[in-house]
mmCIF file of C-alpha atoms in Angstrom:
data_model
loop_
_atom_site.group_PDB
_atom_site.id
_atom_site.type_symbol
_atom_site.label_atom_id
_atom_site.label_comp_id
_atom_site.label_asym_id
_atom_site.label_seq_id
_atom_site.Cartn_x
_atom_site.Cartn_y
_atom_site.Cartn_z
ATOM 1 C CA MET A 1 185.267 66.921 97.492
ATOM 2 C CA LYS A 2 181.577 66.231 97.395
ATOM 3 C CA LYS A 3 181.981 63.421 99.933
ATOM 4 C CA THR A 4 183.800 65.930 102.282
ATOM 5 C CA LYS A 5 181.043 68.369 101.711
ATOM 6 C CA ALA A 6 178.488 65.807 102.727
ATOM 7 C CA GLU A 7 180.442 64.886 105.791
ATOM 8 C CA VAL A 8 180.834 68.505 106.848
ATOM 9 C CA ASN A 9 177.166 69.064 106.333
ATOM 10 C CA ARG A 10 176.428 65.946 108.541
ATOM 11 C CA ILE A 11 178.749 67.238 111.292
ATOM 12 C CA LEU A 12 177.130 70.728 111.059
ATOM 13 C CA LYS A 13 173.565 69.198 111.513
ATOM 14 C CA HIS A 14 174.917 67.368 114.697
ATOM 15 C CA MET A 15 176.498 70.453 116.017
ATOM 16 C CA ALA A 16 173.160 72.268 115.472
ATOM 17 C CA GLN A 17 171.478 69.531 117.488
ATOM 18 C CA VAL A 18 173.981 69.838 120.305
ATOM 19 C CA CYS A 19 173.481 73.634 120.418
ATOM 20 C CA GLN A 20 169.721 73.086 120.572
ATOM 21 C CA LEU A 21 170.163 70.677 123.522
ATOM 22 C CA SER A 22 172.333 73.258 125.287
ATOM 23 C CA GLU A 23 169.537 75.879 124.813
ATOM 24 C CA TRP A 24 166.974 73.497 126.249
ATOM 25 C CA MET A 25 169.299 72.834 129.241
ATOM 26 C CA LEU A 26 169.706 76.490 129.916
ATOM 27 C CA GLN A 27 166.008 77.010 129.677
ATOM 28 C CA LYS A 28 165.424 74.136 132.130
ATOM 29 C CA LEU A 29 168.031 75.525 134.630
ATOM 30 C CA GLU A 30 166.414 78.984 134.458
ATOM 31 C CA VAL A 31 162.922 77.438 135.263
ATOM 32 C CA GLN A 32 164.583 75.657 138.178
ATOM 33 C CA ASP A 33 166.153 78.910 139.454
ATOM 34 C CA LEU A 34 162.875 80.642 139.204
ATOM 35 C CA ASP A 35 161.097 77.873 141.193
ATOM 36 C CA LEU A 36 163.901 78.196 143.971
ATOM 37 C CA MET A 37 163.533 81.902 144.192
ATOM 38 C CA VAL A 38 159.718 81.609 144.672
ATOM 39 C CA ARG A 39 160.183 78.905 147.365
ATOM 40 C CA GLU A 40 162.754 81.181 149.052
ATOM 41 C CA GLN A 41 160.528 84.183 148.898
ATOM 42 C CA ARG A 42 157.523 82.357 150.419
ATOM 43 C CA ILE A 43 159.684 81.186 153.388
ATOM 44 C CA LEU A 44 160.898 84.663 154.027
ATOM 45 C CA GLU A 45 157.481 86.204 153.719
ATOM 46 C CA VAL A 46 156.140 83.766 156.335
ATOM 47 C CA LEU A 47 159.168 84.473 158.596
ATOM 48 C CA ALA A 48 158.707 88.204 158.191
ATOM 49 C CA GLY A 49 154.939 87.958 158.879
ATOM 50 C CA GLY A 50 155.617 87.681 162.610
ATOM 51 C CA ASP A 51 152.735 85.256 163.254
ATOM 52 C CA LEU A 52 155.056 82.392 163.820
ATOM 53 C CA VAL A 53 158.132 84.261 165.259
ATOM 54 C CA GLY A 54 157.845 82.469 168.625
ATOM 55 C CA HIS A 55 157.914 79.048 167.260
ATOM 56 C CA ASP A 56 161.493 78.001 167.360
ATOM 57 C CA ARG A 57 160.945 74.689 165.631
ATOM 58 C CA PHE A 58 159.332 76.285 162.536
ATOM 59 C CA ILE A 59 162.078 78.836 162.534
ATOM 60 C CA ALA A 60 164.826 76.075 162.576
ATOM 61 C CA ASN A 61 163.083 74.113 159.788
ATOM 62 C CA ALA A 62 162.596 77.232 157.689
ATOM 63 C CA SER A 63 166.275 78.009 158.327
ATOM 64 C CA ARG A 64 167.395 74.623 157.134
ATOM 65 C CA ARG A 65 165.135 74.962 154.069
ATOM 66 C CA LEU A 66 166.495 78.344 153.222
ATOM 67 C CA LYS A 67 170.052 77.101 153.597
ATOM 68 C CA SER A 68 169.265 74.122 151.300
ATOM 69 C CA ILE A 69 167.595 76.376 148.755
ATOM 70 C CA ALA A 70 170.665 78.631 148.733
ATOM 71 C CA GLU A 71 173.015 75.720 148.295
ATOM 72 C CA GLU A 72 170.842 74.439 145.423
ATOM 73 C CA ARG A 73 170.692 77.840 143.835
ATOM 74 C CA GLU A 74 174.514 78.068 144.020
ATOM 75 C CA LYS A 75 174.862 74.628 142.235
ATOM 76 C CA LEU A 76 172.366 75.704 139.840
ATOM 77 C CA ALA A 77 174.259 78.924 139.056
ATOM 78 C CA ARG A 78 177.486 76.940 138.434
ATOM 79 C CA ALA A 79 175.507 74.533 136.210
ATOM 80 C CA GLN A 80 174.078 77.467 134.206
ATOM 81 C CA ALA A 81 177.546 78.972 133.835
ATOM 82 C CA LYS A 82 178.966 75.727 132.589
ATOM 83 C CA VAL A 83 176.142 75.098 130.170
ATOM 84 C CA ALA A 84 176.266 78.623 128.918
ATOM 85 C CA GLN A 85 180.026 78.370 128.285
ATOM 86 C CA GLU A 86 179.606 75.076 126.522
ATOM 87 C CA TYR A 87 176.739 76.568 124.444
ATOM 88 C CA ALA A 88 178.891 79.420 123.436
ATOM 89 C CA ARG A 89 181.702 77.060 122.402
ATOM 90 C CA GLN A 90 179.362 74.957 120.295
ATOM 91 C CA ARG A 91 177.985 77.989 118.579
ATOM 92 C CA GLN A 92 181.605 79.061 117.767
ATOM 93 C CA MET A 93 182.358 75.655 116.465
ATOM 94 C CA GLN A 94 179.222 75.495 114.419
ATOM 95 C CA GLN A 95 180.128 78.937 112.833
ATOM 96 C CA ALA A 96 183.532 77.707 111.916
ATOM 97 C CA MET A 97 182.123 74.703 110.359
ATOM 98 C CA LYS A 98 179.699 76.798 108.319
ATOM 99 C CA ASP A 99 182.737 79.003 107.239
ATOM 100 C CA ARG A 100 184.637 75.871 106.283
ATOM 101 C CA LEU A 101 181.756 74.544 104.209
ATOM 102 C CA THR A 102 181.408 77.794 102.491
ATOM 103 C CA GLY A 103 184.980 77.767 101.441
ATOM 104 C CA MET A 104 184.738 74.212 100.334
ATOM 105 C CA MET A 105 181.666 75.037 98.173
ATOM 106 C CA VAL A 106 183.501 77.966 96.614
ATOM 107 C CA ALA A 107 186.549 75.736 95.869
ATOM 108 C CA LEU A 108 184.358 73.101 94.401
ATOM 109 C CA ALA A 109 182.519 75.572 92.203
ATOM 110 C CA ARG A 110 185.877 77.009 91.005
ATOM 111 C CA LYS A 111 187.161 73.521 90.204
ATOM 112 C CA GLU A 112 183.982 72.771 88.193
ATOM 113 C CA ASP A 113 184.286 76.051 86.384
ATOM 114 C CA GLU A 114 187.923 75.332 85.537
ATOM 115 C CA GLN A 115 187.131 71.894 84.222
ATOM 116 C CA LEU A 116 184.350 73.375 82.133
ATOM 117 C CA LEU A 117 186.559 76.079 80.727
ATOM 118 C CA ASP A 118 189.242 73.428 79.937
ATOM 119 C CA GLU A 119 186.646 71.373 78.145
ATOM 120 C CA LEU A 120 185.493 74.296 76.077
ATOM 121 C CA VAL A 121 189.099 75.271 75.257
ATOM 122 C CA ASP A 122 189.708 71.700 74.104
ATOM 123 C CA GLN A 123 186.646 71.656 71.925
ATOM 124 C CA MET A 124 187.329 74.995 70.420
ATOM 125 C CA PHE A 125 191.104 74.693 69.856
ATOM 126 C CA GLY A 126 191.846 70.984 70.333
ATOM 127 C CA ARG A 127 194.917 70.792 72.326
ATOM 128 C CA PRO A 128 197.297 68.105 70.914
ATOM 129 C CA GLY A 129 198.255 65.199 73.190
ATOM 130 C CA ARG A 130 195.399 65.714 75.503
ATOM 131 C CA LYS A 131 192.309 63.605 75.942
ATOM 132 C CA PRO A 132 188.926 65.438 75.865
ATOM 133 C CA ALA A 133 187.489 65.619 79.258
ATOM 134 C CA ALA A 134 184.009 64.324 80.048
ATOM 135 C CA ARG A 135 181.310 66.703 79.184
ATOM 136 C CA HIS A 136 179.167 68.384 81.882
ATOM 137 C CA GLY A 137 175.985 68.849 80.205
ATOM 138 C CA LEU A 138 177.125 70.861 77.143
#
C-alpha cells in the first residue's frame, strides 16, 4: 500500500508539472496574440491616416500583411483553445489523482489502526491459536 502511495505521489507530481507547462504555453500564446493585435492595429492606423492612400504598392503590401496576421491569429486562437482544453483535462486528472491518494491514505490509516487494535486485544486477552503480531512502537 505504501509503495502504491509513493507511485501515486510520483504521478501526481508529474501531472502538476504538465499542468504548469500548459499554463506557460497559454501565457506564451496570449503574448503572441497581443503582439499580433498590436501589429494589426499599427497597419490599420497607417492606412486610416490617409497619407499613403494613393500608394497602391503600400496598400497591397499592407493588405497582405493584414491577411497573414489574421491567418496567424486564427491559428493562434485554435492553439489556445486546444491548450486550454488539455490544461482543463490535466487539472481534472490531477484532482482525481489527489482524491485517489486521499482515499488510499485513509484506507492505509484504517488498516494500521485495525492492526494496532488487534495487537492490543491480543496483548490484553491473548487469543488462543494466534501468533502475536509485530508491535508498532507500543
